[in-house]
Coordinates of C-alpha atoms in Angstrom, one line a residue:
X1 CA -30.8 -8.9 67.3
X2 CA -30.7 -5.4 65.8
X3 CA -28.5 -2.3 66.3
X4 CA -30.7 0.2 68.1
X5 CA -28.6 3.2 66.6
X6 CA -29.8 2.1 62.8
X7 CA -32.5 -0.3 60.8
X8 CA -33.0 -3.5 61.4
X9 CA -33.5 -4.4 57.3
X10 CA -33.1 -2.9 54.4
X11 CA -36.9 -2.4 54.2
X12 CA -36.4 0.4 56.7
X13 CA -34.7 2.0 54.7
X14 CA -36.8 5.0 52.8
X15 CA -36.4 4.2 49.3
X16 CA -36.2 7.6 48.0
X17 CA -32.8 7.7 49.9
X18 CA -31.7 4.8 47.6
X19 CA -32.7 6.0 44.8
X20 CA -31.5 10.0 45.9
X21 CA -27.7 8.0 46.3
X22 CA -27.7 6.6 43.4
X23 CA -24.5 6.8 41.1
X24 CA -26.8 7.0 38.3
X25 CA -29.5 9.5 37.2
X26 CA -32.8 8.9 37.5
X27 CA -35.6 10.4 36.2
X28 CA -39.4 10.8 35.6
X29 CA -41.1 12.7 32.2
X30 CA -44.7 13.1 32.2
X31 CA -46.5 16.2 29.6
X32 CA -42.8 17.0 29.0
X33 CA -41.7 17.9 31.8
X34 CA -40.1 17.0 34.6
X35 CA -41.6 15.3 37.8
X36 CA -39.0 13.7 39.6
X37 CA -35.1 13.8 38.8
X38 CA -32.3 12.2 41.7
X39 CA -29.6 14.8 42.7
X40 CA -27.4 12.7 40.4
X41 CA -29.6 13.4 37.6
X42 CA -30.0 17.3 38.1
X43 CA -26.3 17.3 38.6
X44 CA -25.3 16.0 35.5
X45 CA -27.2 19.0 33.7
X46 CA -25.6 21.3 36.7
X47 CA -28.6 22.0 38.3
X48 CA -30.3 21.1 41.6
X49 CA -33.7 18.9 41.9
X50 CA -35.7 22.1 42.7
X51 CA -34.3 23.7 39.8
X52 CA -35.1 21.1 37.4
X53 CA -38.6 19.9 39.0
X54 CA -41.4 21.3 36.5
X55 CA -39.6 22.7 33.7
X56 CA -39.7 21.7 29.9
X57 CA -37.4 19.3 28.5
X58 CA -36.4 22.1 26.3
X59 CA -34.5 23.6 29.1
X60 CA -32.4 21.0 29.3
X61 CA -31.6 19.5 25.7
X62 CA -29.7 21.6 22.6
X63 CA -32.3 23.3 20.1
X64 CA -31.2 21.0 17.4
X65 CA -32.1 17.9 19.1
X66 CA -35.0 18.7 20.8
X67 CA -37.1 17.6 18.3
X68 CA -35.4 14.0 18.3
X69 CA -35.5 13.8 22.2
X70 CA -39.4 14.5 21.9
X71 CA -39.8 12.2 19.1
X72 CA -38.0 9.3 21.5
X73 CA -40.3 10.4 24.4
X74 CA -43.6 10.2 22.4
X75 CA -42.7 6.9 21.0
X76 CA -42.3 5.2 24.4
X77 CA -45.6 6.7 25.8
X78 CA -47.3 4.5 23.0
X79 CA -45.2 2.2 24.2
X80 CA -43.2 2.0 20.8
X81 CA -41.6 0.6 21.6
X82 CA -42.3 0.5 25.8
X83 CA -38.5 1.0 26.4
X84 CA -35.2 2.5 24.4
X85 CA -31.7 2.6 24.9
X86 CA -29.9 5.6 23.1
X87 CA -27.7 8.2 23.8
X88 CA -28.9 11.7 24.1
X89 CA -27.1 15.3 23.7
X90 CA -28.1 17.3 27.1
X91 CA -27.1 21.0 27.8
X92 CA -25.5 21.9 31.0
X93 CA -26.3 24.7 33.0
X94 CA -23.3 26.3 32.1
X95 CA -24.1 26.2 28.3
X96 CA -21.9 23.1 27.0
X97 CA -23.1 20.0 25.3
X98 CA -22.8 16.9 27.1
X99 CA -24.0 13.3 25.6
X100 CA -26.0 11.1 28.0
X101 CA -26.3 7.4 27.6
X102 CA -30.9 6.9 28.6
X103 CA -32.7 3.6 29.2
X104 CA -36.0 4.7 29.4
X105 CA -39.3 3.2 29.9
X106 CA -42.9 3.6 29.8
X107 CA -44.4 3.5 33.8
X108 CA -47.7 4.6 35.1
X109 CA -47.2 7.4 37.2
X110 CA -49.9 8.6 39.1
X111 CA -52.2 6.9 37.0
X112 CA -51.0 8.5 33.9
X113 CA -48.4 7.7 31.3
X114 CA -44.7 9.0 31.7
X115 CA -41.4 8.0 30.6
X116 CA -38.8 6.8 33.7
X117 CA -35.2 7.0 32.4
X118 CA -31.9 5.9 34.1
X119 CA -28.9 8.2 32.9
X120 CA -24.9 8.4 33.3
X121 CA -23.4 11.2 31.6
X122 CA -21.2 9.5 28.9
X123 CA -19.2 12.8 27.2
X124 CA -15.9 12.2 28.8
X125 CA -16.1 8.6 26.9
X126 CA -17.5 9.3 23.8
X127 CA -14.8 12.2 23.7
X128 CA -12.1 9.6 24.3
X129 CA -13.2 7.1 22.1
X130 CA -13.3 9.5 19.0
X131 CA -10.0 10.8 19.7
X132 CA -8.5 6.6 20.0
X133 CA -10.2 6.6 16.7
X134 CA -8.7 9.3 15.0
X135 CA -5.7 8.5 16.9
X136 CA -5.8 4.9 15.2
X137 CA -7.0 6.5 11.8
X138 CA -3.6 8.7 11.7
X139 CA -1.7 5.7 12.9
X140 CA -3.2 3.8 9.8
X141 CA -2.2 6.7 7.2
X142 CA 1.1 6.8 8.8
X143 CA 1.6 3.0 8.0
X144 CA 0.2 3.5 4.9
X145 CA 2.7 6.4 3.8
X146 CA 5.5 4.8 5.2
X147 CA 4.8 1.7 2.9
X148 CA 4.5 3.5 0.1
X149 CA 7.8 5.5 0.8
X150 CA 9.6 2.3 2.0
X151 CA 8.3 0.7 -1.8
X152 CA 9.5 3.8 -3.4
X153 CA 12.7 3.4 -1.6
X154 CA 13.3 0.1 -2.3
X155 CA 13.0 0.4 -5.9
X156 CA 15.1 3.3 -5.8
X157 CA 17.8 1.6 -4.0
X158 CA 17.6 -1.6 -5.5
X159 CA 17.9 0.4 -8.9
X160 CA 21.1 1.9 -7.7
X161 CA 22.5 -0.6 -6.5
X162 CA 21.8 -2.9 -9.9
X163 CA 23.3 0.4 -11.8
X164 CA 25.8 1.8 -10.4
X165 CA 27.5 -0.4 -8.1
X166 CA 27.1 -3.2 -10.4
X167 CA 28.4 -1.4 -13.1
X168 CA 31.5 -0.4 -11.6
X169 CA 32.2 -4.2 -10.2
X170 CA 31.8 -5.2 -13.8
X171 CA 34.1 -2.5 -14.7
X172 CA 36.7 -3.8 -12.3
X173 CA 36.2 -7.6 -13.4
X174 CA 37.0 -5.9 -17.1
X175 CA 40.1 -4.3 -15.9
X176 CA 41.2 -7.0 -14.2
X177 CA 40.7 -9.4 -17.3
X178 CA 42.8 -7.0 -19.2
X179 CA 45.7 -7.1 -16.7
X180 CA 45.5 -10.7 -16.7
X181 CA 46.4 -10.4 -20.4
X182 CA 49.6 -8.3 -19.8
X183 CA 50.6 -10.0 -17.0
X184 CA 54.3 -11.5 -17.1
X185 CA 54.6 -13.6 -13.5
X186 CA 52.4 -16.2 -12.6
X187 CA 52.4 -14.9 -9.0
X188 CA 50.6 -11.4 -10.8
X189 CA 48.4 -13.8 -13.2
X190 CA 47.5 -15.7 -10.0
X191 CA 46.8 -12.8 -7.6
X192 CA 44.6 -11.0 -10.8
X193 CA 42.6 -14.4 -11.2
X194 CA 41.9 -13.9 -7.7
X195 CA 40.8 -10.7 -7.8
X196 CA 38.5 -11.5 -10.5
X197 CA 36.9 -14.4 -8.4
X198 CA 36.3 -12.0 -6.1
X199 CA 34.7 -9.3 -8.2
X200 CA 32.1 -11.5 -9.6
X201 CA 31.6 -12.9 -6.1
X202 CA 30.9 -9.1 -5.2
X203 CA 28.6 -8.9 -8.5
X204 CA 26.1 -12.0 -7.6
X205 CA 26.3 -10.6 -4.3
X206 CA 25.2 -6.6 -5.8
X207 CA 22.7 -8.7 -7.8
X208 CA 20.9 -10.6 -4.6
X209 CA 20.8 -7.8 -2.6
X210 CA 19.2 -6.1 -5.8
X211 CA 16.7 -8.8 -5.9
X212 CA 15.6 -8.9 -2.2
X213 CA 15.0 -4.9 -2.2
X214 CA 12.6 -5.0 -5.5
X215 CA 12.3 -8.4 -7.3
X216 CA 12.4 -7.4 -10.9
X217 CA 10.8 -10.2 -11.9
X218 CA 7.6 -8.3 -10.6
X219 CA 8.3 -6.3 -13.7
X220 CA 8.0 -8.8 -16.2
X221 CA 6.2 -11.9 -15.1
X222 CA 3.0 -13.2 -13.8
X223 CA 2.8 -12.7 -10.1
X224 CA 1.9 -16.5 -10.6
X225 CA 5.6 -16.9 -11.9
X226 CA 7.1 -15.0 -9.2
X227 CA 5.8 -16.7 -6.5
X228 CA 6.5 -19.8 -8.1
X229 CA 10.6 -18.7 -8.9
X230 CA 10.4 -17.9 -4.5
X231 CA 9.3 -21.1 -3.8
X232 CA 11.8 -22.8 -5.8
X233 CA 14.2 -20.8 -4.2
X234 CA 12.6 -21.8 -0.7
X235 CA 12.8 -25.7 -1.0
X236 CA 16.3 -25.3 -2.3
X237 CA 17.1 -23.2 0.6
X238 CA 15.3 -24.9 3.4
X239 CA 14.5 -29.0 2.0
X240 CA 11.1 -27.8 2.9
X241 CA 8.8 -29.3 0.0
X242 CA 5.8 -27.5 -1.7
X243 CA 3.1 -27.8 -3.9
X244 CA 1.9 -25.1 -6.0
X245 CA -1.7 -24.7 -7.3
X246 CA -1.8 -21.5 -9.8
X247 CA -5.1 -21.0 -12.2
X248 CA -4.2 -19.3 -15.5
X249 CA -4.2 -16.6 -16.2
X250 CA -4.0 -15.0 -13.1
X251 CA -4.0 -11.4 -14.3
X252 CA -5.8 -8.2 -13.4
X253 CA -4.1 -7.3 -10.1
X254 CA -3.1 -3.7 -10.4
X255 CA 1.2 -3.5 -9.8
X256 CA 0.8 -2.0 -5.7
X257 CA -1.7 -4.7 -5.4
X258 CA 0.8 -7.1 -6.9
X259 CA 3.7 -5.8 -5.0
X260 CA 1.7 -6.2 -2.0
X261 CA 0.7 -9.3 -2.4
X262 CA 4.2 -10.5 -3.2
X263 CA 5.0 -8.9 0.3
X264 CA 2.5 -10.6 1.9
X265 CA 3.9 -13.8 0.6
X266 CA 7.5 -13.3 1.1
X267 CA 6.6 -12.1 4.9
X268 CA 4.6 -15.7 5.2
X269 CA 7.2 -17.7 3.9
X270 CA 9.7 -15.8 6.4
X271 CA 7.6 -16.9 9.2
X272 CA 7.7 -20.5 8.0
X273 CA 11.0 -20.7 7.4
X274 CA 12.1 -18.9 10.8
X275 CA 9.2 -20.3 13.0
X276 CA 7.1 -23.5 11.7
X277 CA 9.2 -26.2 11.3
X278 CA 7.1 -27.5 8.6
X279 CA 7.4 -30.5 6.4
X280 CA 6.0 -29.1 3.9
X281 CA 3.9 -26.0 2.2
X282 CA 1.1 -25.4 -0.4
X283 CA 0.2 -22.4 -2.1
X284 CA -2.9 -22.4 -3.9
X285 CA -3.7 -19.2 -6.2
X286 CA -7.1 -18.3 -7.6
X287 CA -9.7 -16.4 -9.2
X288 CA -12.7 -16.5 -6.8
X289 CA -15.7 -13.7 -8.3
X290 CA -13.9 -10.2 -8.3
X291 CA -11.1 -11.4 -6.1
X292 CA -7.8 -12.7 -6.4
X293 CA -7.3 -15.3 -3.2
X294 CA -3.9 -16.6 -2.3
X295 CA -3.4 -19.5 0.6
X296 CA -1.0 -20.9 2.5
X297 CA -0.6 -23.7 4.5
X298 CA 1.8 -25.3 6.2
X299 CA 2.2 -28.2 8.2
X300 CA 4.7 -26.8 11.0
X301 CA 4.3 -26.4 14.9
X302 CA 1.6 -23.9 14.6
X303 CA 0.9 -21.5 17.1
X304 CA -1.7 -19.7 19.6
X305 CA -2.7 -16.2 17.6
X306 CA -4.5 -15.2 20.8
X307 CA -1.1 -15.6 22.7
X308 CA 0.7 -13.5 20.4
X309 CA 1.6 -10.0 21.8
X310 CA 2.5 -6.6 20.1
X311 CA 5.7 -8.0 19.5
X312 CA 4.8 -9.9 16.5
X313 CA 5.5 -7.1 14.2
X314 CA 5.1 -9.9 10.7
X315 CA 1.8 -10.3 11.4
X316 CA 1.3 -7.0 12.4
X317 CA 2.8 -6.0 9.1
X318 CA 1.0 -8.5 6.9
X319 CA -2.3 -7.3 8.4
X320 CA -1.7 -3.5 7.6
X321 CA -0.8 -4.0 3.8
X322 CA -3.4 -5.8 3.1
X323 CA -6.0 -2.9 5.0
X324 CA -4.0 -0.8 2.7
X325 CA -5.1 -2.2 -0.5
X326 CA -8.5 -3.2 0.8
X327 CA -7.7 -6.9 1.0
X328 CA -9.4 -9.2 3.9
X329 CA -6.3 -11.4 5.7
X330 CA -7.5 -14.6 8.2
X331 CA -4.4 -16.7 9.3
X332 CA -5.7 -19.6 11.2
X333 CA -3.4 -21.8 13.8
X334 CA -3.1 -23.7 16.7
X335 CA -0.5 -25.2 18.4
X336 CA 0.5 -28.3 17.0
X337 CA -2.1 -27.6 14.4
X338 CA 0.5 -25.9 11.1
X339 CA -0.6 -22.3 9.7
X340 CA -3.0 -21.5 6.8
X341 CA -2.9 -18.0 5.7
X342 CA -5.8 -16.6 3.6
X343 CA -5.3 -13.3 1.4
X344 CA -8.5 -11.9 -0.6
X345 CA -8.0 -9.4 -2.9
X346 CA -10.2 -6.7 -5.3
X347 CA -9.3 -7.3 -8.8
X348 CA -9.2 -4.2 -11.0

């Protein structure tokens, strides 16, 4: 049964109504000029059918680019190729620019070649994607500047600190030595012993903190030497194992790619320590071509990197210095799986 007050199939439906409704611009180019445009296709250039039907395509397209659209719509008359997807610049009505995304094809139309294209006017997203990508490109200069600063900091600091306060707690522990001497009670001797205990307990302390804001043995060893010195430190800390590989020399590293990759590390072996439960870690460092390539591998409870969310700010970190000094990071894991962490690196 059909409804008396409409079709009774879509094939009684006139097609041009389709193809008039149609949330995407259609068109047909034949000697340059129009022949047949959809109201959504006029639209998009602000103009109605009738207005559009006949006229050049320079009417519709910038002077600059016309010669590119033409070149486009030449090549798919001799079908080469028969059918291109690009995006266009068009020119409204009104005078502004607009960029159109065009599939458009090679068709017979009344029994001579033309070009019919399917458009959507794409401006609003191209404008939106440029502006995430300067967006992300200032986000990434940020990052960089607040690195740098942060280094410039820590050294600063940790110079300070080493200096200064250290200086005057060794001060104090030389004071107190000297009233030791004098002193004529043992309760005095006893309380300046004390007092001494705890000034060099305040000076190891100055010293660590010192240490953990700019190693200085970047200063004066082989990064090879440092890392090796952290994971010393590391299995004493933790009982976790390791097993390091180093190839010597391993030189050439410029001191912020040094530094970096030091951060890198220290970040990496904070996650294993906080995070992996591992048995055990290896570090292997080495001269691959032009590049300096540190892993790390662990053995530990792994984890899903897709399942990680914003919140992961390590990883987020890692990955930023080493954009910043044009390094290439992959950390691979799975859950159950351990961690390996791969760090390539320009040399000089």
């Amino acid at each position: 049964m059909t409804d008396a007050a409409g079709p009774s199939s879509l094939t009684d439906i006139p097609f041009d109504a389709i193809v008039s409704q149609s949330v995407a611009g259609i068109y047909v180019l034949q000697d340059e000029r129009f022949v047949y445009a959809n109201d959504t296709w006029a639209a998009l250039a602000g103009y109605t059918v009738d207005e559009m039907l006949g006229d050049h395509l320079s009417r519709f397209v910038p002077p600059d680019f016309l010669g590119e659209v033409l070149r486009l719509y030449h090549l798919r008359l001799k079908a080469d190729p028969p059918s291109i997807h690009f995006i266009t610049h068009g020119l409204h009505k009104l005078g502004h620019e607009l960029r159109i995304e065009v599939h458009g094809t090679r068709i017979m139309y009344r029994g001579r070649p033309a070009v019919m294209g399917v458009g959507v006017d794409v401006t609003e997203r191209l404008r939106d994607e440029e502006e995430l990508r300067r967006s992300r490109q200032q986000l990434q200069e940020l990052s960089t500047y607040m690195h740098r600063k942060l280094e410039e900091q820590r050294l600063s600091f940790s110079r300070d600190v080493h200096d200064v306060l250290g200086g005057m707690l060794t001060s104090i522990k030389m004071d107190a030595a000297r009233i030791l001497r004098r002193a004529d009670t043992a309760e005095l001797q006893e309380l300046t012993r004390g007092l001494m205990a705890l000034t060099q307990e305040a000076i190891e302390t100055v010293k660590g903190i010192s240490e953990a804001l700019r190693p200085s043995q970047l200063e004066h060893l082989e990064l090879p030497e440092v890392i090796a010195a952290e994971l010393n430190e590391f299995t004493r800390r933790f009982g976790v194992p390791h097993t390091l590989d180093a190839e010597a020399p391993i030189l050439r590293l410029s001191p912020r790619r040094a530094t970096t990759v030091y951060r890198i590390f220290n970040e990496a072996m904070t996650n294993v320590a906080r995070h992996a439960l591992a048995g055990q870690v290896a570090v292997a460092l080495q001269i691959e071509g032009e590049r300096f390539v540190m892993s790390l591998q662990d053995d530990g409870v792994g984890f899903d990197p897709a399942a990680q969310d914003r919140s992961a700010l390590g990883l987020l970190s890692m990955t930023e210095r080493a954009r910043e000094i044009g390094a290439e990071l992959t950390i691979r894991s799975a859950p159950g799986q351990g961690t390996r962490l791969l760090l390539s690196v320009p040399l000089l």
